[in-house]
C-alpha positions as protocol buffer text, in pm:
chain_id: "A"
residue {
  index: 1
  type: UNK
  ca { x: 3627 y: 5298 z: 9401 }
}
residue {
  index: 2
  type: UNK
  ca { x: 3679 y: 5491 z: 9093 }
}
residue {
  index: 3
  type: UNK
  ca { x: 3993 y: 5612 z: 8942 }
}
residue {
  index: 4
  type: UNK
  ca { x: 4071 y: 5768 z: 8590 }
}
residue {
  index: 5
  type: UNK
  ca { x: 4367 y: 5702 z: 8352 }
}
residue {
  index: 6
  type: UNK
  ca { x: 4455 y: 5923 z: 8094 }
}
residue {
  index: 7
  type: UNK
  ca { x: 4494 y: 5860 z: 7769 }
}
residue {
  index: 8
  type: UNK
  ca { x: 4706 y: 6016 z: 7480 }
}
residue {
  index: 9
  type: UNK
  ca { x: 4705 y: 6034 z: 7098 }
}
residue {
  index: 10
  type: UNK
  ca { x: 4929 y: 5796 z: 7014 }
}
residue {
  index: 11
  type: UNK
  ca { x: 4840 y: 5552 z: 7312 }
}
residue {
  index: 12
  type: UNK
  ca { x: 4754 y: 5130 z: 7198 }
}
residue {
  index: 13
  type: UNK
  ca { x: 4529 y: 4933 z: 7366 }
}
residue {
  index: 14
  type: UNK
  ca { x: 4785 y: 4707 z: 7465 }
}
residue {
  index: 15
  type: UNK
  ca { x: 4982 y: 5008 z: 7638 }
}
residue {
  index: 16
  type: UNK
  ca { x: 4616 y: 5097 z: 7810 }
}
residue {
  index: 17
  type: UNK
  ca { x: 4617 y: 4766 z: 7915 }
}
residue {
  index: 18
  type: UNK
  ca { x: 4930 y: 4797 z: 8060 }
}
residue {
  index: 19
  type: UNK
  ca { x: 4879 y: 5093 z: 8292 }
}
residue {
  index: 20
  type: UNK
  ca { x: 4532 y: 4971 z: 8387 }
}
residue {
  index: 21
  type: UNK
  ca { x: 4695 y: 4670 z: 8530 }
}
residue {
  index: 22
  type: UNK
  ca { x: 4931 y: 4875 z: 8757 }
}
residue {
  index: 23
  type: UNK
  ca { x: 4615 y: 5081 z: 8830 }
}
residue {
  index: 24
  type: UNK
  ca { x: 4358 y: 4833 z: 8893 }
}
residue {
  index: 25
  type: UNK
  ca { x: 4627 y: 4626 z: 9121 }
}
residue {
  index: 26
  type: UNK
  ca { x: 4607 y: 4979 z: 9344 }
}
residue {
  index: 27
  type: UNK
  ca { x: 4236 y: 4999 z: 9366 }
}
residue {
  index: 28
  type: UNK
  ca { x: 4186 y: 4651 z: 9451 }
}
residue {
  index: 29
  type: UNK
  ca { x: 4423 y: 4665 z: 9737 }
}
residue {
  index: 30
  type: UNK
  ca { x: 4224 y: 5028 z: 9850 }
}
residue {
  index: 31
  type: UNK
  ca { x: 3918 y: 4837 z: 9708 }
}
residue {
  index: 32
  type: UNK
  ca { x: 4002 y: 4538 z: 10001 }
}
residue {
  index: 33
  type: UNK
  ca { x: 4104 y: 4787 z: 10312 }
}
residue {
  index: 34
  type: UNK
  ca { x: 3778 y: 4995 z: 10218 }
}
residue {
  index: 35
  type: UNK
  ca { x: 3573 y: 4671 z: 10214 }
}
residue {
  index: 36
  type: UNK
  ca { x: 3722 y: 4551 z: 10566 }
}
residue {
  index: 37
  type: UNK
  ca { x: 3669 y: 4841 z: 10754 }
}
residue {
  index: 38
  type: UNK
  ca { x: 3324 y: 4886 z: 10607 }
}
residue {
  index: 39
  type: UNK
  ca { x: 3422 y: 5206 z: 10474 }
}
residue {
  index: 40
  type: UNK
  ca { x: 3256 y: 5196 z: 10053 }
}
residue {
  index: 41
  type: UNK
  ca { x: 3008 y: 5358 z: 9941 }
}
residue {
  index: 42
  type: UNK
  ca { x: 2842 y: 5181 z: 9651 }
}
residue {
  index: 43
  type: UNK
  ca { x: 2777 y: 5396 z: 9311 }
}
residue {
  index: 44
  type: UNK
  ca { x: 2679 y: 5368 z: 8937 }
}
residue {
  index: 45
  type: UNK
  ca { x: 2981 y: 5364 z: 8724 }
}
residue {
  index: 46
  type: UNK
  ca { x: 3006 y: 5710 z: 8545 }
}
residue {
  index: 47
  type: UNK
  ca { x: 3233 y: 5835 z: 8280 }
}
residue {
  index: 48
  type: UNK
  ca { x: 3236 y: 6206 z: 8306 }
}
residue {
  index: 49
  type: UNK
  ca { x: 3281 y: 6444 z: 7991 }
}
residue {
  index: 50
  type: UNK
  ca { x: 3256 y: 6822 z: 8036 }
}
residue {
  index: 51
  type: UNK
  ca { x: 3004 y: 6824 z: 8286 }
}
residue {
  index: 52
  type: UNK
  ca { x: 2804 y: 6531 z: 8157 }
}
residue {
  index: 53
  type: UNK
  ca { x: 2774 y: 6214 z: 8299 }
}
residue {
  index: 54
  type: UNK
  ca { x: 2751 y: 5888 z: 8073 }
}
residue {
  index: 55
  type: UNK
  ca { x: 2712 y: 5546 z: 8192 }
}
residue {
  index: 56
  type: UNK
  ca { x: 2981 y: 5310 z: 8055 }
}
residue {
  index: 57
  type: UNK
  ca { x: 2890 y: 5032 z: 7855 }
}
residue {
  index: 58
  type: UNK
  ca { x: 3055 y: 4643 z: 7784 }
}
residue {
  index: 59
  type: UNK
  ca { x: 3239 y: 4713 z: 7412 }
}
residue {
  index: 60
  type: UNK
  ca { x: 3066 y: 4538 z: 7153 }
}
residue {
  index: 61
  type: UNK
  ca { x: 3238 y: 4213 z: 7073 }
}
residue {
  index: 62
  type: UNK
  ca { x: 3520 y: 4206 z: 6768 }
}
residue {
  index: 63
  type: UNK
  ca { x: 3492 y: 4035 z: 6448 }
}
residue {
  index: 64
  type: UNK
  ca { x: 3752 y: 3984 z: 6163 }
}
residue {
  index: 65
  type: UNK
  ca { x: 3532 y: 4227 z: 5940 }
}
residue {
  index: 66
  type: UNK
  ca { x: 3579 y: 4458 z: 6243 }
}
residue {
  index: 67
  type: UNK
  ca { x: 3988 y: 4456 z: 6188 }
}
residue {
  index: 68
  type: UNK
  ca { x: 3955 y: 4568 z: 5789 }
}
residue {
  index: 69
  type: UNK
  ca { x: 4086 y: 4893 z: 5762 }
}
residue {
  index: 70
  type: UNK
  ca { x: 3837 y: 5083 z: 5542 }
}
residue {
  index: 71
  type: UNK
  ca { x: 4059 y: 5350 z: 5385 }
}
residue {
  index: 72
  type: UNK
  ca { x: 3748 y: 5591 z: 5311 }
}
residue {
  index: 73
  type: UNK
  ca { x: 3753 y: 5701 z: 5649 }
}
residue {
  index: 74
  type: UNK
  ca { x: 3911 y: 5987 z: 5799 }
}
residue {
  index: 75
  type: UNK
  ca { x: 4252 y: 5956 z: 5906 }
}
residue {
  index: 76
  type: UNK
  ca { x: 4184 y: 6003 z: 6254 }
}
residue {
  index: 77
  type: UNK
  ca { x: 3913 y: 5738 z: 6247 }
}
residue {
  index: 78
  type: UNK
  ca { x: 4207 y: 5481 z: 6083 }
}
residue {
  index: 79
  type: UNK
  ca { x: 4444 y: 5598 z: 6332 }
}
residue {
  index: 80
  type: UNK
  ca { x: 4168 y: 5538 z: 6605 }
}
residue {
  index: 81
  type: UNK
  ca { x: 4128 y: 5200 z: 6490 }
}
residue {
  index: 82
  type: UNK
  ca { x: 4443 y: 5129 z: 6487 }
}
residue {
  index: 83
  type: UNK
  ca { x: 4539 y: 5184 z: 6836 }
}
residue {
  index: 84
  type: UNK
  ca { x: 4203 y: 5060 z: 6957 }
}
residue {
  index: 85
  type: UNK
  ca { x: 4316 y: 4715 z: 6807 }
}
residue {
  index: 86
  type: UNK
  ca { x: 4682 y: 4716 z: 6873 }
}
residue {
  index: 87
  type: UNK
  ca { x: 4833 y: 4420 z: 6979 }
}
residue {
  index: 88
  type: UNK
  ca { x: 4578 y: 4212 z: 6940 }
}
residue {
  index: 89
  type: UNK
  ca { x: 4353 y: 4124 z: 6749 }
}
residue {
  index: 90
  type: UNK
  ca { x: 4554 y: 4415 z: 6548 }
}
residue {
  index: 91
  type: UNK
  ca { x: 4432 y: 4618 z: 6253 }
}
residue {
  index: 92
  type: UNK
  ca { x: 4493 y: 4487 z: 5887 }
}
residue {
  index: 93
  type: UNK
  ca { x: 4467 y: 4612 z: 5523 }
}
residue {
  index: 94
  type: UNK
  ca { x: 4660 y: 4434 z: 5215 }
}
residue {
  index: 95
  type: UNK
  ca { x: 4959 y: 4501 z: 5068 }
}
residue {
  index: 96
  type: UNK
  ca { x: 5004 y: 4346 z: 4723 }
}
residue {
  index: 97
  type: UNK
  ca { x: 4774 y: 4074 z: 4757 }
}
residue {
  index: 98
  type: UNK
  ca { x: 4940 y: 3968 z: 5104 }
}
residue {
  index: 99
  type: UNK
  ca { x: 4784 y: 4055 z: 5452 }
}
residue {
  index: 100
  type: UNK
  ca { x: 4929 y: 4347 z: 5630 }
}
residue {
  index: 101
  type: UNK
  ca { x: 4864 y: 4421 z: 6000 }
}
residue {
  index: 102
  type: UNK
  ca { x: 4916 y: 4801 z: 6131 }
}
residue {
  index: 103
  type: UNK
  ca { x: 5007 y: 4820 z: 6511 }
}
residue {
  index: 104
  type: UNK
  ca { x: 5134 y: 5190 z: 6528 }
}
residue {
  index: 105
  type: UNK
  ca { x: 5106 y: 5454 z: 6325 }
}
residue {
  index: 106
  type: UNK
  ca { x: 5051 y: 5838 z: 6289 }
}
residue {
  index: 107
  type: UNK
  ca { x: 4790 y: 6071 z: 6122 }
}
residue {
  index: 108
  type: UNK
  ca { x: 4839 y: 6303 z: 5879 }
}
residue {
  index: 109
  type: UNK
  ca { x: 4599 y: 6502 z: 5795 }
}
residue {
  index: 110
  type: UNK
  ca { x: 4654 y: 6737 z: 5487 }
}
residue {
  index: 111
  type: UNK
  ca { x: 4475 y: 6696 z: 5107 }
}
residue {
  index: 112
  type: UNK
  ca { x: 4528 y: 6413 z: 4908 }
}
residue {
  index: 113
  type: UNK
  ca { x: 4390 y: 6362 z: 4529 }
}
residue {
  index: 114
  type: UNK
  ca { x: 4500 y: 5966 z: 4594 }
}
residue {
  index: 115
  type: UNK
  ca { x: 4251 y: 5728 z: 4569 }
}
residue {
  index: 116
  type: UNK
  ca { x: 4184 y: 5598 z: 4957 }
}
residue {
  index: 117
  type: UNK
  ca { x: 4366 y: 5277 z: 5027 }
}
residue {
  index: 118
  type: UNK
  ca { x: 4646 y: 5330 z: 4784 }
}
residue {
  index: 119
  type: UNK
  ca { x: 4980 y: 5346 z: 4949 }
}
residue {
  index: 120
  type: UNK
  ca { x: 5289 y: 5560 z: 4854 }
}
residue {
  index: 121
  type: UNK
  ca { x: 5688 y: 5519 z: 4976 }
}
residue {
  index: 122
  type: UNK
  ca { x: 6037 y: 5583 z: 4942 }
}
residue {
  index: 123
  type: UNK
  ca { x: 6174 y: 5250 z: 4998 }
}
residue {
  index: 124
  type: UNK
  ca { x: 6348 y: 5356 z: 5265 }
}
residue {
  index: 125
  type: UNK
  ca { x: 6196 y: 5549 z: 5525 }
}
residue {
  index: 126
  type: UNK
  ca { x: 5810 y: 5558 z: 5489 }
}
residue {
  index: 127
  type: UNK
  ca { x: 5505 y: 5393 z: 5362 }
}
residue {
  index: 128
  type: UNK
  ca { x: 5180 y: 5551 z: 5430 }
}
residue {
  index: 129
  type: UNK
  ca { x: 4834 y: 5499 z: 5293 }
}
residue {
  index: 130
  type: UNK
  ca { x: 4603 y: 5718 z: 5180 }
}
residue {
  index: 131
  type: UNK
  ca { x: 4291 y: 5800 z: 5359 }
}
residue {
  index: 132
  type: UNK
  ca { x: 3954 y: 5993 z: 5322 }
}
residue {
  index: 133
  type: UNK
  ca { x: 4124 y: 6304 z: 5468 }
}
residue {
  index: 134
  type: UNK
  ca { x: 4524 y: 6266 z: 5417 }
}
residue {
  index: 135
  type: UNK
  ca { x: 4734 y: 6000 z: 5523 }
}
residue {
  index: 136
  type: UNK
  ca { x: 4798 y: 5705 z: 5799 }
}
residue {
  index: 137
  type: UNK
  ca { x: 5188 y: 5681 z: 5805 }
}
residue {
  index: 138
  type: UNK
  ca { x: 5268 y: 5319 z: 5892 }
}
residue {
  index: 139
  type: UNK
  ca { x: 5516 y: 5319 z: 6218 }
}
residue {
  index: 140
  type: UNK
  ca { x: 5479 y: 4953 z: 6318 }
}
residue {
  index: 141
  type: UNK
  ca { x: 5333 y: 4610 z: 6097 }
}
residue {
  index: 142
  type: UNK
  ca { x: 5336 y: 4242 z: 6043 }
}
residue {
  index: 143
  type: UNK
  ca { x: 5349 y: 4111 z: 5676 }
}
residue {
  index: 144
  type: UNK
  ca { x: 5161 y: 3778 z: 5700 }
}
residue {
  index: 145
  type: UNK
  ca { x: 5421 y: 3537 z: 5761 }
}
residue {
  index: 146
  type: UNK
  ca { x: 5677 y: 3743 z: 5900 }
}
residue {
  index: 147
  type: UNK
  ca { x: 5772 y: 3903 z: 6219 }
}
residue {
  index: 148
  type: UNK
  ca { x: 5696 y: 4240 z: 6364 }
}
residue {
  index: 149
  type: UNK
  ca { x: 5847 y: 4500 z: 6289 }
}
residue {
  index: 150
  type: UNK
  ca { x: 5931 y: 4865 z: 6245 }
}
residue {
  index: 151
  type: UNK
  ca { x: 5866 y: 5042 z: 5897 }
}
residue {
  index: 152
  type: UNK
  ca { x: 6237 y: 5114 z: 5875 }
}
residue {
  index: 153
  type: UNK
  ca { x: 6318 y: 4707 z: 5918 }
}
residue {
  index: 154
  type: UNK
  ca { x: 5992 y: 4606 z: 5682 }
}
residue {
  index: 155
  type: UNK
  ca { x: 6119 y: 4853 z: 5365 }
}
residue {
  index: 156
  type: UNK
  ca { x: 6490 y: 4767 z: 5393 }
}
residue {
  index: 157
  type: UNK
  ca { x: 6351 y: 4403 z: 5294 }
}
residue {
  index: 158
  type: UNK
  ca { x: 6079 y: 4386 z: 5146 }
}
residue {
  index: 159
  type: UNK
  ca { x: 6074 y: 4398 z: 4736 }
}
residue {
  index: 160
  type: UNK
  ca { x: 5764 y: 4609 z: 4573 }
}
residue {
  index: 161
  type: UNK
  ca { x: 5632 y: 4490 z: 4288 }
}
């Protein structure tokens, strides 16, 4: 059995995660009936992409190094990396000597003469980074030692230096 799950833009792992579980719960109850009644037919696992068949492969494991945003990338590769690591093991950078982990955020991508990696805000509203091509705006993070949170929560207490 085979089924396919969409998935957006702005979509975590740990929401992926999510829906698969619904998903896979499905299949394994067709999975069961199909087995009883004799009824599956086996097949290679494919992943189809415009007419071309891939076979899918076990992700390579995750290491620590693996988290480290590395601001020279694009922003869609940040933003990528992001979500791919969001909730766990989540996606860090630093903040002002103190570890900062991203679990949402949003792409921007429009010309930047900022140096990748540093960060601009209004102390209110925003903080983004900047990035090889524009900007990751930060949505959701964890300050080391502190709770999650949304941007909005993080800048109304958190004193720049």
């Amino acid at each position: 059995m085979q089924e396919s799950l969409p998935i957006g833009e702005k979509d975590t792992a740990g929401e992926i995660h999510d829906r698969m579980k619904e998903l896979g719960a499905k299949v394994l109850v067709e999975t069961v009936k199909g087995l009883a009644n004799q009824t599956l037919m086996e097949r290679p696992q494919l992943f189809f992409l415009e007419s071309i068949a891939f076979e899918i492969k076990h992700a390579p494991k995750i290491f620590t190094e693996t988290c480290h945003i590395d601001w020279s990338k694009t922003a869609e590769e940040v933003h990528n990396l992001i979500r791919g690591l969001s909730p766990y093991p989540g996606a860090f950078t630093h903040l002002q000597n103190k570890t900062l982990k991203i679990y949402r955020s949003e792409k921007e991508e429009e010309p930047t003469s900022m140096t990748p990696g540093e960060f601009e805000t209004d102390k209110k509203s925003f903080l983004r980074f900047a990035c090889a091509d524009g900007f990751i705006q930060v949505k959701e993070l964890q300050l080391e030692g502190k709770k999650r949170m949304t941007v909005n929560e993080f800048l109304r207490g958190y004193r720049f230096e």
